Coordinates of C-alpha atoms and ligand atoms in Angstrom, one line a residue:
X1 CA -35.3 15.5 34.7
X2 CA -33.3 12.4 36.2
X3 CA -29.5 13.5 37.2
X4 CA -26.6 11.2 36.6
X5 CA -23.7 11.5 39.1
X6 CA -20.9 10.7 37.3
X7 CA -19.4 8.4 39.9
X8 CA -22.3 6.8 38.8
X9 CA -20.9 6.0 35.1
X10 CA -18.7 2.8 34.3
X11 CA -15.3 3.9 33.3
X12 CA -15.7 1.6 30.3
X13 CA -18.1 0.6 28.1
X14 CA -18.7 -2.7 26.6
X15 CA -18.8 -2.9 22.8
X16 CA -22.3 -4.0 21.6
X17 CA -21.9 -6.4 18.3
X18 CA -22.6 -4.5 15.2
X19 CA -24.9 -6.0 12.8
X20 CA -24.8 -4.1 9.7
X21 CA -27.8 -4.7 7.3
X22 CA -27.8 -5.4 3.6
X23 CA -27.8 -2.0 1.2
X24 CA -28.6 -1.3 -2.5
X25 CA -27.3 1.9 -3.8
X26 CA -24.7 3.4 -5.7
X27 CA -22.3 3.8 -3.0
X28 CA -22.6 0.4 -2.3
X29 CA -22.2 -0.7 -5.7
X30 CA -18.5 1.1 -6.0
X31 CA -17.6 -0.6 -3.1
X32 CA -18.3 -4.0 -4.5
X33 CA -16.5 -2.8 -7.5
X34 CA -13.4 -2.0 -5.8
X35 CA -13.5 -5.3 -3.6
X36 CA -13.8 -7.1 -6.6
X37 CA -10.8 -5.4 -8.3
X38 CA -8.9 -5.2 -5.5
X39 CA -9.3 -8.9 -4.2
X40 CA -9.0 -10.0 -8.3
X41 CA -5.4 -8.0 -8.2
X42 CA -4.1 -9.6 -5.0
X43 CA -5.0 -13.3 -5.7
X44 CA -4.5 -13.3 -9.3
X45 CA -1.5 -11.2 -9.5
X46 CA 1.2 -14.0 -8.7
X47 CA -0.1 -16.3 -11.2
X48 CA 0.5 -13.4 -14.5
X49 CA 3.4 -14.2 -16.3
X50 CA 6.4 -11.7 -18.3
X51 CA 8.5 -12.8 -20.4
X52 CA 12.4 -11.2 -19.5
X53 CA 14.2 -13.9 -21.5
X54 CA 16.0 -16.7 -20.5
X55 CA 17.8 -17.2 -16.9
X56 CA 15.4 -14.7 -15.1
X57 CA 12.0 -15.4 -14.0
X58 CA 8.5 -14.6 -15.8
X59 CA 6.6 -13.7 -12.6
X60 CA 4.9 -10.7 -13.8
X61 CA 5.4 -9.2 -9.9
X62 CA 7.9 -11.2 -7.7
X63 CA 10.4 -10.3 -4.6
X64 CA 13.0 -12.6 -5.5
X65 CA 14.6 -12.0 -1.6
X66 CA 16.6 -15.1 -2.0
X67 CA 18.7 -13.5 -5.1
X68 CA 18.1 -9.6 -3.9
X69 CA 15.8 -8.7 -6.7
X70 CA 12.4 -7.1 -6.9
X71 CA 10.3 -7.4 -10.3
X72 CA 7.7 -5.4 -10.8
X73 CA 6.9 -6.0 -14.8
X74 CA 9.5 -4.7 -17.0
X75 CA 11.0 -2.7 -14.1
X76 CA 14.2 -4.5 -12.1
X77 CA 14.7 -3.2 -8.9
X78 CA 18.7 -4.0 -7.5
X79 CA 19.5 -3.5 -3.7
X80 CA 21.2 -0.4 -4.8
X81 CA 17.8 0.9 -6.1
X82 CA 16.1 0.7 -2.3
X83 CA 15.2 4.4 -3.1
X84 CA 12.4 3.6 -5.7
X85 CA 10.7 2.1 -2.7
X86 CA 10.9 5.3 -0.5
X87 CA 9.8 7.1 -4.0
X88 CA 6.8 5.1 -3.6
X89 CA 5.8 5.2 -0.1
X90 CA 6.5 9.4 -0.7
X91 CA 3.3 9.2 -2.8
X92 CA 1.7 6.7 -1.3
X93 CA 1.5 9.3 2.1
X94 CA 1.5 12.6 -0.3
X95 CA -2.1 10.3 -2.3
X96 CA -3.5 9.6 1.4
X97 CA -2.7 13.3 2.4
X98 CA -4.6 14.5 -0.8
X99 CA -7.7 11.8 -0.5
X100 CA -8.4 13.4 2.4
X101 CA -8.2 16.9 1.8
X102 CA -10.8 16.5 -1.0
X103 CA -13.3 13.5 0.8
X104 CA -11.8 12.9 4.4
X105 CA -11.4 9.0 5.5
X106 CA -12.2 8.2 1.4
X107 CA -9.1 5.5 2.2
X108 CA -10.6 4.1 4.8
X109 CA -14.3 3.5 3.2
X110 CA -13.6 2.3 0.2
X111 CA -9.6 1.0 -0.3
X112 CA -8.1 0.0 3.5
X113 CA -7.4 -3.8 3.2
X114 CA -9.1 -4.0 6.5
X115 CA -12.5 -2.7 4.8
X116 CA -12.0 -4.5 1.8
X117 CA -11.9 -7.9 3.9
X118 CA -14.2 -7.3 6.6
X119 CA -17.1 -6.6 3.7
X120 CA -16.1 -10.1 1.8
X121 CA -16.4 -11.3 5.3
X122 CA -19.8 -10.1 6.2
X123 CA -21.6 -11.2 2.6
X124 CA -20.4 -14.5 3.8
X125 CA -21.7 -14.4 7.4
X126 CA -25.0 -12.8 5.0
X127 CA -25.1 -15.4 3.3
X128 CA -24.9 -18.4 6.1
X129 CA -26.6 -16.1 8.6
X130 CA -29.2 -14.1 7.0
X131 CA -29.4 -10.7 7.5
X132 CA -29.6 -8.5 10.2
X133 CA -32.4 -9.2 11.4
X134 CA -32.3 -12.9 11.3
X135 CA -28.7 -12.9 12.5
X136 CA -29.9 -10.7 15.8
X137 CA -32.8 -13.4 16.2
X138 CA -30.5 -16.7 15.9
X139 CA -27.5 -15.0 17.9
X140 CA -30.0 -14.7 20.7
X141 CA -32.0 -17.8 20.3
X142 CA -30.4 -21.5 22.4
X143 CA -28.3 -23.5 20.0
X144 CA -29.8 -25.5 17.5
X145 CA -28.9 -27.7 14.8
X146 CA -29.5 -25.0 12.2
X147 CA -27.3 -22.3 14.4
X148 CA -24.6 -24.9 14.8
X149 CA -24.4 -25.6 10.9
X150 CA -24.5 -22.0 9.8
X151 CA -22.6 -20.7 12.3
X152 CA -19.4 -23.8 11.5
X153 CA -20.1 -22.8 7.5
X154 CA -19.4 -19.6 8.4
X155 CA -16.3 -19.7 10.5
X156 CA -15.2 -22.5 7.8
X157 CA -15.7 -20.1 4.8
X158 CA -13.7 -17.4 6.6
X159 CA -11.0 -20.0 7.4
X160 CA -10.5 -21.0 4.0
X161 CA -10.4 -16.9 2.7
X162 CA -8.4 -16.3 5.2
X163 CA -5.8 -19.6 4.6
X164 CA -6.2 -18.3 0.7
X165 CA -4.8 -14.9 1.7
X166 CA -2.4 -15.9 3.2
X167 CA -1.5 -18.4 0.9
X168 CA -1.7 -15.7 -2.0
X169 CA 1.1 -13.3 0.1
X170 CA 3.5 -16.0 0.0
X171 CA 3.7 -16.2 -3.5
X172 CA 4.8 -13.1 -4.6
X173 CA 8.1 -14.0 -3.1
X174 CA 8.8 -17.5 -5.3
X175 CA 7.6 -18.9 -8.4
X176 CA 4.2 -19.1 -7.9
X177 CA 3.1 -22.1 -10.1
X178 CA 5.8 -23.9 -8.4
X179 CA 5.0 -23.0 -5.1
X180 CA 1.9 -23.7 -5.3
X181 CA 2.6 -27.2 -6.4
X182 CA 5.1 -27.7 -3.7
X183 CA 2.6 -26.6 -1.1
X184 CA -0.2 -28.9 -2.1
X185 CA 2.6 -31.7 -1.7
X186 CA 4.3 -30.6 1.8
X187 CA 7.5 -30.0 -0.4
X188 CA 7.6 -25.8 0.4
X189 CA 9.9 -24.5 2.6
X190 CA 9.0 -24.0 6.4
X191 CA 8.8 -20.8 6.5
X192 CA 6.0 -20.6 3.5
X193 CA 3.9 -22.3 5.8
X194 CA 4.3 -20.3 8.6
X195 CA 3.3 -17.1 6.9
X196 CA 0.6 -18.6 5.6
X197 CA -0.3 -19.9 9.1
X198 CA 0.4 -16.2 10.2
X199 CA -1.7 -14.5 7.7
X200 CA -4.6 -16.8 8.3
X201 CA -5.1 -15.9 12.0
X202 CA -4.3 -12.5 11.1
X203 CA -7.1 -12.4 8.6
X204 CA -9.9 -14.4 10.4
X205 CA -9.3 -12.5 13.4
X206 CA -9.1 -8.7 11.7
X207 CA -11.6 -9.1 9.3
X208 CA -14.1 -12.1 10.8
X209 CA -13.7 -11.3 14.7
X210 CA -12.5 -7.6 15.7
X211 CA -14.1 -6.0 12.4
X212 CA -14.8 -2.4 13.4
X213 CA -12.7 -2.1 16.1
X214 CA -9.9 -2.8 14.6
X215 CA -10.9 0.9 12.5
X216 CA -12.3 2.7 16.1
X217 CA -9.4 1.5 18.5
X218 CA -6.6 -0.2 16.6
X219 CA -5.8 2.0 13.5
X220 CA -3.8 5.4 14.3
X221 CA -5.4 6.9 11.0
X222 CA -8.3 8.2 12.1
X223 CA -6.2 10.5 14.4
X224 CA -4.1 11.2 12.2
X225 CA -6.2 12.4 9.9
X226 CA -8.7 14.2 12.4
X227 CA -5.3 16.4 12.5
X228 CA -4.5 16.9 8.9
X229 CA -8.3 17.6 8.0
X230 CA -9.8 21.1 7.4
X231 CA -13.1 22.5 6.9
X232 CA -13.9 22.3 3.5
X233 CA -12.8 18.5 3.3
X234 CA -15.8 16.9 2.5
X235 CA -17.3 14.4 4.6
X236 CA -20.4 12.3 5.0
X237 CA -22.7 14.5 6.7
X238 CA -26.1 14.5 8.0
X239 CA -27.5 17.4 7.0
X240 CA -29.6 18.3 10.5
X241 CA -30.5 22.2 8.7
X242 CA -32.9 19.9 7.0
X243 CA -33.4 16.7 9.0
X244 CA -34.6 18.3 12.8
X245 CA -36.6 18.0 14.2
X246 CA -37.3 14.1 13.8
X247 CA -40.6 13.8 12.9
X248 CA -42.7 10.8 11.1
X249 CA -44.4 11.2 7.9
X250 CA -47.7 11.9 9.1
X251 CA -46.6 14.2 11.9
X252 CA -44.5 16.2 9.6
X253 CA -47.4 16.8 7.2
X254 CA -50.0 17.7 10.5
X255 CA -46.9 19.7 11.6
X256 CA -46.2 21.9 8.0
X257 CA -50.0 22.2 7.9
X258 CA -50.5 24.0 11.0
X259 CA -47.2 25.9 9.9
X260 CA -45.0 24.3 12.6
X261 CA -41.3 23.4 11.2
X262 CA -40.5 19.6 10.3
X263 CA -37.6 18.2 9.6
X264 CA -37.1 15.4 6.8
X265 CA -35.7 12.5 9.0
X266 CA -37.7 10.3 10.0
X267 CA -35.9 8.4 12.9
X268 CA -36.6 5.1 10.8
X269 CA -32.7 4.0 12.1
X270 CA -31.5 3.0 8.7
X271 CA -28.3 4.8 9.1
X272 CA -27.3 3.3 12.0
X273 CA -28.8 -0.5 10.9
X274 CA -26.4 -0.4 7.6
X275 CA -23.5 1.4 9.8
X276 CA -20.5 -1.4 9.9
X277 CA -19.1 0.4 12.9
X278 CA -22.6 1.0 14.3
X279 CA -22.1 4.9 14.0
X280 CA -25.5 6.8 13.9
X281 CA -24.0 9.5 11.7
X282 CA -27.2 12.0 12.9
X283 CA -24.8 12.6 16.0
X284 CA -22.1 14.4 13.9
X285 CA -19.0 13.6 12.8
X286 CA -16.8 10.7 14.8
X287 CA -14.1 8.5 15.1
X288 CA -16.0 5.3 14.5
X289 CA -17.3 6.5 10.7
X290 CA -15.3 5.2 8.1
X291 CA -17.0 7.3 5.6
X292 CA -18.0 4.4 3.8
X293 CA -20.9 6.2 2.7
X294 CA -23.9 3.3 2.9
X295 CA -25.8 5.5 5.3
X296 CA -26.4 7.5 2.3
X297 CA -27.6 4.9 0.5
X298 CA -29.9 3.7 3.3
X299 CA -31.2 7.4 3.7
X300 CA -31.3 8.3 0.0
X301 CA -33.8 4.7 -0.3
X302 CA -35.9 5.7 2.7
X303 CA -36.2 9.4 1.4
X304 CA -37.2 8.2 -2.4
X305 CA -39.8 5.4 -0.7
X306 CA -41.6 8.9 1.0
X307 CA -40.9 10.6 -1.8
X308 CA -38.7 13.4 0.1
X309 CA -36.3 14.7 -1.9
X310 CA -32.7 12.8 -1.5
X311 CA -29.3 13.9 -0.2
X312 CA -30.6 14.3 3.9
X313 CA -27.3 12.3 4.3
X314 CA -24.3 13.3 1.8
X315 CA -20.5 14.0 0.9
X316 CA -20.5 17.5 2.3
X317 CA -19.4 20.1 4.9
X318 CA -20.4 21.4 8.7
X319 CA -19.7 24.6 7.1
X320 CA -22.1 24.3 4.6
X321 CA -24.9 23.1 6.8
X322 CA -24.2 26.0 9.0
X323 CA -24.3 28.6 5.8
X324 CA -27.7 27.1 4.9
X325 CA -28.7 27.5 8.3
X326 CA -27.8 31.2 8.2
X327 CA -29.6 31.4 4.8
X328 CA -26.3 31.5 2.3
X329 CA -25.3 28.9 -0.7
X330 CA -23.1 26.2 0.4
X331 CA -19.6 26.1 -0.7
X332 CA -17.5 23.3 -2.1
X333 CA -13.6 24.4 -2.3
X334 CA -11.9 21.1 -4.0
X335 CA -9.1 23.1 -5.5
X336 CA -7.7 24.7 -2.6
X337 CA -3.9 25.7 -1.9
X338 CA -3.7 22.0 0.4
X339 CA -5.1 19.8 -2.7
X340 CA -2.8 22.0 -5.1
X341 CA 0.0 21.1 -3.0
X342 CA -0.1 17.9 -2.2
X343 CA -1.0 17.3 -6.5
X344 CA 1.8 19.5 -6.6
X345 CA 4.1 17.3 -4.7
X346 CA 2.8 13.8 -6.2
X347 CA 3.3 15.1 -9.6
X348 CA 7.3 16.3 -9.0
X349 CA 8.0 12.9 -7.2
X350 CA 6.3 11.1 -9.4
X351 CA 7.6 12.8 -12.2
X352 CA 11.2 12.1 -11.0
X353 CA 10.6 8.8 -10.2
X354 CA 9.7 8.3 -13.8
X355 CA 12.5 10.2 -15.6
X356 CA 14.8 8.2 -12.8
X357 CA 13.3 5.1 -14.1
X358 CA 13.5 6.0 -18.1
X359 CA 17.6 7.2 -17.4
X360 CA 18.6 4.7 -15.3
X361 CA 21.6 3.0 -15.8
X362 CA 21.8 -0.6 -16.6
X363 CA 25.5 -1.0 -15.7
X364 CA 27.7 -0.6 -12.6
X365 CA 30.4 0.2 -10.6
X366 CA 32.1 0.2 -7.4
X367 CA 35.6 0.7 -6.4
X368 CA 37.3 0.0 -2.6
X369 CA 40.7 0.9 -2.8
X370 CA 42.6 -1.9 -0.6
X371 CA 44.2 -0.7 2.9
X372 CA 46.8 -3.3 3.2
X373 CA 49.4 -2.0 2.1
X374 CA 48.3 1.2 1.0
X375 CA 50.8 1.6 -1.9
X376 CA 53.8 -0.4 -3.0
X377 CA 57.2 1.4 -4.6
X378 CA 58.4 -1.7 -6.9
X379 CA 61.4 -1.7 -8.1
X380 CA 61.6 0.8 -10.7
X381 CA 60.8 3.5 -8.8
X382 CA 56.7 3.3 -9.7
X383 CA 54.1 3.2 -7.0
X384 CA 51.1 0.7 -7.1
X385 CA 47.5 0.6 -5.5
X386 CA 45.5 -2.2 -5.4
X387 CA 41.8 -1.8 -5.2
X388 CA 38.7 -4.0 -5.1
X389 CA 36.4 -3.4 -8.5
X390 CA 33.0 -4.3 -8.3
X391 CA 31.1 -4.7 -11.9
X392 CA 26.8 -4.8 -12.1
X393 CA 25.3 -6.1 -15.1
X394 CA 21.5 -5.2 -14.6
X395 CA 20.8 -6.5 -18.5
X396 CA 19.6 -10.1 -19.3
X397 CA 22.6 -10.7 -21.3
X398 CA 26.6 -11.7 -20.5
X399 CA 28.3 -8.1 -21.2
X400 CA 32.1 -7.2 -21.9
X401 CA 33.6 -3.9 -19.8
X402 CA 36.8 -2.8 -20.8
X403 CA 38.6 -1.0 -17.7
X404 CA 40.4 2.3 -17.7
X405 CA 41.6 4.6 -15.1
X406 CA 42.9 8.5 -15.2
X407 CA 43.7 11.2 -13.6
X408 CA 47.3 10.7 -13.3
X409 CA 49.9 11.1 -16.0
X410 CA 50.7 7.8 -17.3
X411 CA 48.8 6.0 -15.3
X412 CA 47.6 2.1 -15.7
X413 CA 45.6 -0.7 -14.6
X414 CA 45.8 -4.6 -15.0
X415 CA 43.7 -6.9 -13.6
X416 CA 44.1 -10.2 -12.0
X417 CA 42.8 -12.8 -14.5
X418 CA 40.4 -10.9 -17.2
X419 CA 41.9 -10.8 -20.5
X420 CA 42.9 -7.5 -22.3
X421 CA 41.9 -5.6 -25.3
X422 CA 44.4 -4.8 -27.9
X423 CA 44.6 -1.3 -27.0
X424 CA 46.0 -3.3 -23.2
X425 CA 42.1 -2.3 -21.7
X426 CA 41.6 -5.1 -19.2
X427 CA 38.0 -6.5 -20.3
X428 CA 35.7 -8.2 -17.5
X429 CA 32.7 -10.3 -18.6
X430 CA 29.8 -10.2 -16.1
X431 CA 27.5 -12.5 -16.5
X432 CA 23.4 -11.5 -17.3
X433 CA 21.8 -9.7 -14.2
X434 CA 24.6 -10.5 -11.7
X435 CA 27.9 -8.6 -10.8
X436 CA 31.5 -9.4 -10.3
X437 CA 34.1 -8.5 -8.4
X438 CA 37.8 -8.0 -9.3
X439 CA 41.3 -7.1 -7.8
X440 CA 43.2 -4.3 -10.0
X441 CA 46.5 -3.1 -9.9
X442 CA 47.1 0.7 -10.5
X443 CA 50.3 1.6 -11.0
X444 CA 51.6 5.6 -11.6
X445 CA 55.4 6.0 -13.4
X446 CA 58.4 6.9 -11.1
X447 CA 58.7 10.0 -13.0
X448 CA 55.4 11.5 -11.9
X449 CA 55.2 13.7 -9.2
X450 CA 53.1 12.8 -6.5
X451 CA 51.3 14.1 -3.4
X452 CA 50.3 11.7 -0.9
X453 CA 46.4 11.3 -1.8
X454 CA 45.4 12.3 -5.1
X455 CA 41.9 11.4 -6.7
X456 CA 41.0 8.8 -9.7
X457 CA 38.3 8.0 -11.7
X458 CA 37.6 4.4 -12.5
X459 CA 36.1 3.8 -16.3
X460 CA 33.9 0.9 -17.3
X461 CA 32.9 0.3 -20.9
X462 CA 30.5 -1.7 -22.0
X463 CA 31.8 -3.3 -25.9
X464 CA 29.1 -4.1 -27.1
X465 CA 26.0 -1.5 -26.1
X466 CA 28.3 1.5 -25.2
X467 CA 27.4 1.8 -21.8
X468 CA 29.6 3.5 -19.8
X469 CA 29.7 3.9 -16.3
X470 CA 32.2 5.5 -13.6
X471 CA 33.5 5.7 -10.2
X472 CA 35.5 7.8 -8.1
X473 CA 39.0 7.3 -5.7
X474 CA 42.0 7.9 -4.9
X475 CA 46.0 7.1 -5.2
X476 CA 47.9 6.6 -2.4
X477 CA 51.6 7.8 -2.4
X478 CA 54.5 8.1 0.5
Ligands
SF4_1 S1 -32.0 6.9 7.3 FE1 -32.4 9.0 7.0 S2 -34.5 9.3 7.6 FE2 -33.8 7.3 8.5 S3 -33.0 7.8 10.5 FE3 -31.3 7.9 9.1 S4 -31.2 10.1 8.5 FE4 -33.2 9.8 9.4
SF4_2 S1 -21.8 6.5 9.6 FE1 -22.2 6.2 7.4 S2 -20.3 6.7 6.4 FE2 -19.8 6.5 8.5 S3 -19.2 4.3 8.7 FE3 -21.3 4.4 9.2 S4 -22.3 3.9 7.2 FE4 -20.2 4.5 6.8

């Protein structure tokens, strides 16, 4: 046997082009599903419409950034309400963490942006380019006219998916019909155009150009999740108890005959041919597999044209091959105390996301008391503190708060400009899904007695719906 000196070895390898062949199966066909769905969602999404009355938009799903708002269907998310976001990206991790406790890198195969795109890019290149086959021949055949015209429809296709991606990002931060209109006519604003130019490089070059390396030597995931991973997660697996030793049809059957062990693979190199990071899964599992699971779906059609039972390649375990190996039942542990937790966990946030969502006030407020001065003694002995009042009205209507304040014996507040209720209530209109911001006098009767800092609470009431919302401070005295 010929001995390799290491020194011998490059340090680096070049990456070979992958050609991944066509597939049928049903692996394959949930993948379509989900491009389709997911693809339909992103481009489509801008265009829905939702009707929140008059004076605020009817974008279904829209990042107003210009007026601080995020709509998200009936849902109006304020500055104030960042948190909803770090709600969702809790179990957005916690719904990663769990996909891959029960079916490893099932993000990656099936829902990853970068998979999603890459497979719309590759049924184009298909269908300019042929197959694999084909596509080997003309990439190693001299340029022809037929090359040159396949390969320009190609990149042009890719250009114009990628400029529509782009193009689609942009507009779930304006009006989209409107948008779109003003880019068609070089009326959008700068920067429009330069996302879009941003996203279109970004695109072509991720999903047209660097493909699966973009999943093998970009993305931290697969790290990450070679950490978090345990034993009974399943993966796809080839199943070598039953595949080794490689053998062809014909051999196998000479080989059971004369009572000699055969395994069920037969080396034909389907895996590997339909593998859109090249991966031959036969060599266990690796960094490169997406677990996309089309190797199956090459395998299970070889295996059912020999008419060898199906499932050499599968969702499964290295523990299980091992216990069929040694002769015992495999075992599949979905509900184990990792899945219950992490369910666990989406189900509580989730769960207090919703009731935060269903409770949440649609009124505001905000009081700064003012430092300069911190108190005034007018003339009559009383003290006064001024303080900055900040009202939110969330609701698509112009609202009426009446202010009170206590906490102190006799205590009373006017405001600068509003007018008053009869009961003396200073009232503050705030116009539909805006706030407003006041100055107030609070003022405390000489006869109180007074330590120097001494807390208030700050009461707005909503006339007509009954809101009522509160705030906390404090009065200053010498
Ligand atoms: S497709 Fe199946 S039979 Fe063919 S090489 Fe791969 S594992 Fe073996
Ligand atoms: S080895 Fe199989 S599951 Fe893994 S990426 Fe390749 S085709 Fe997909």
């Amino acid at each position: 046997m010929a001995v390799i000196d290491a020194d011998d070895l490059p340090l680096f390898a070049p990456s070979k082009k992958v050609y991944p062949q066509s597939v049928a199966g049903p692996y394959r066909r949930a993948k379509w599903i989900i491009l389709v769905l997911c693809l339909g969602i992103y481009y489509l999404l801008p265009f829905l419409r939702w009707d929140r009355g008059p004076n605020l938009p009817d974008q279904a799903v829209l990042a107003d950034l210009a007026n601080n708002r995020f709509y998200f269907f009936f849902i109006e998310i304020w500055p104030q309400e960042i948190y909803y976001f770090t709600g969702l990206l809790i179990i957005a991790a916690l719904v990663l963490f769990l996909m891959n406790a029960v079916a490893g890198r099932v993000w990656c195969g099936y829902l990853c942006p970068q998979t999603v795109w890459t497979d719309l890019f590759l049924a184009v290149e298909r269908a300019f380019e042929g197959d694999r086959r084909e596509r080997i021949r003309r990439d190693e055949s001299p340029w022809s006219l037929d090359k040159a015209w396949r390969k320009t429809g190609k990149h042009a296709v890719w250009l114009v998916i990628a400029w529509w991606t782009g193009g689609a990002w942009v507009l779930y931060f304006a009006d989209a019909p409107t948008l779109v209109r003003e880019l068609a006519t070089f009326t959008a604003p700068v920067s429009a155009y330069v996302w879009i130019a941003i996203l279109t490089f970004t695109t072509y070059s991720l999903a047209g150009i660097m493909r699966e390396q973009v999943c093998t030597y970009m993305c931290p995931w697969p790290r990450i999740q070679a950490a978090l991973t345990d034993d009974d997660a399943l993966n796809v697996t080839y199943r070598y108890d039953r595949g080794e030793p490689r053998v062809s049809v014909k051999q196998a059957q000479r080989l059971r005959a004369e009572g000699v062990p055969a395994g069920d693979c037969i080396d034909c190199n389907q895996c590997v041919a339909v593998c859109p990071t090249g991966v031959d899964i036969r060599d266990g599992a690796q960094v490169g597999c997406i677990q996309c699971g089309l190797c199956i779906d090459a395998c299970n059609t070889v295996m059912a044209k020999i008419a060898y039972p199906t499932g050499l390649i599968a969702y499964d375990t290295d523990d299980n091959v091992k216990r069929r190996i040694a002769g015992h039942r495999p075992v599949y542990r979905l509900l184990r105390l990792r899945t219950a937790i992490y369910a666990a966990l989406i189900l509580v946030v989730g769960g207090a996301m919703i009731y935060q969502l269903a409770t949440r006030q649609t009124a505001g407020i905000s009081v700064l008391h003012e430092r300069t001065p911190l108190f005034v003694k007018l003339s009559d002995g009383s003290i006064r503190n001024s303080y900055t009042i900040r009202l939110l009205n969330k609701r698509p209507e112009e609202r009426p708060f009446a202010l009170t304040v206590s906490g102190l014996p006799g205590v009373r507040i006017e405001t600068i400009g509003p007018q008053a209720t009869a009961d003396l209530r200073p009232v503050v209109t705030v116009e539909p899904d805006s706030s407003r911001e006041i100055r107030a006098l609070v003022t405390v009767p000489a006869d109180v007695h007074l330590e120097k800092s001494q807390p208030l609470t700050f009461t707005a009431s909503d006339l007509f719906a009954g809101e009522i919302v509160r705030a906390e401070d404090h009065f200053i005295a010498p």
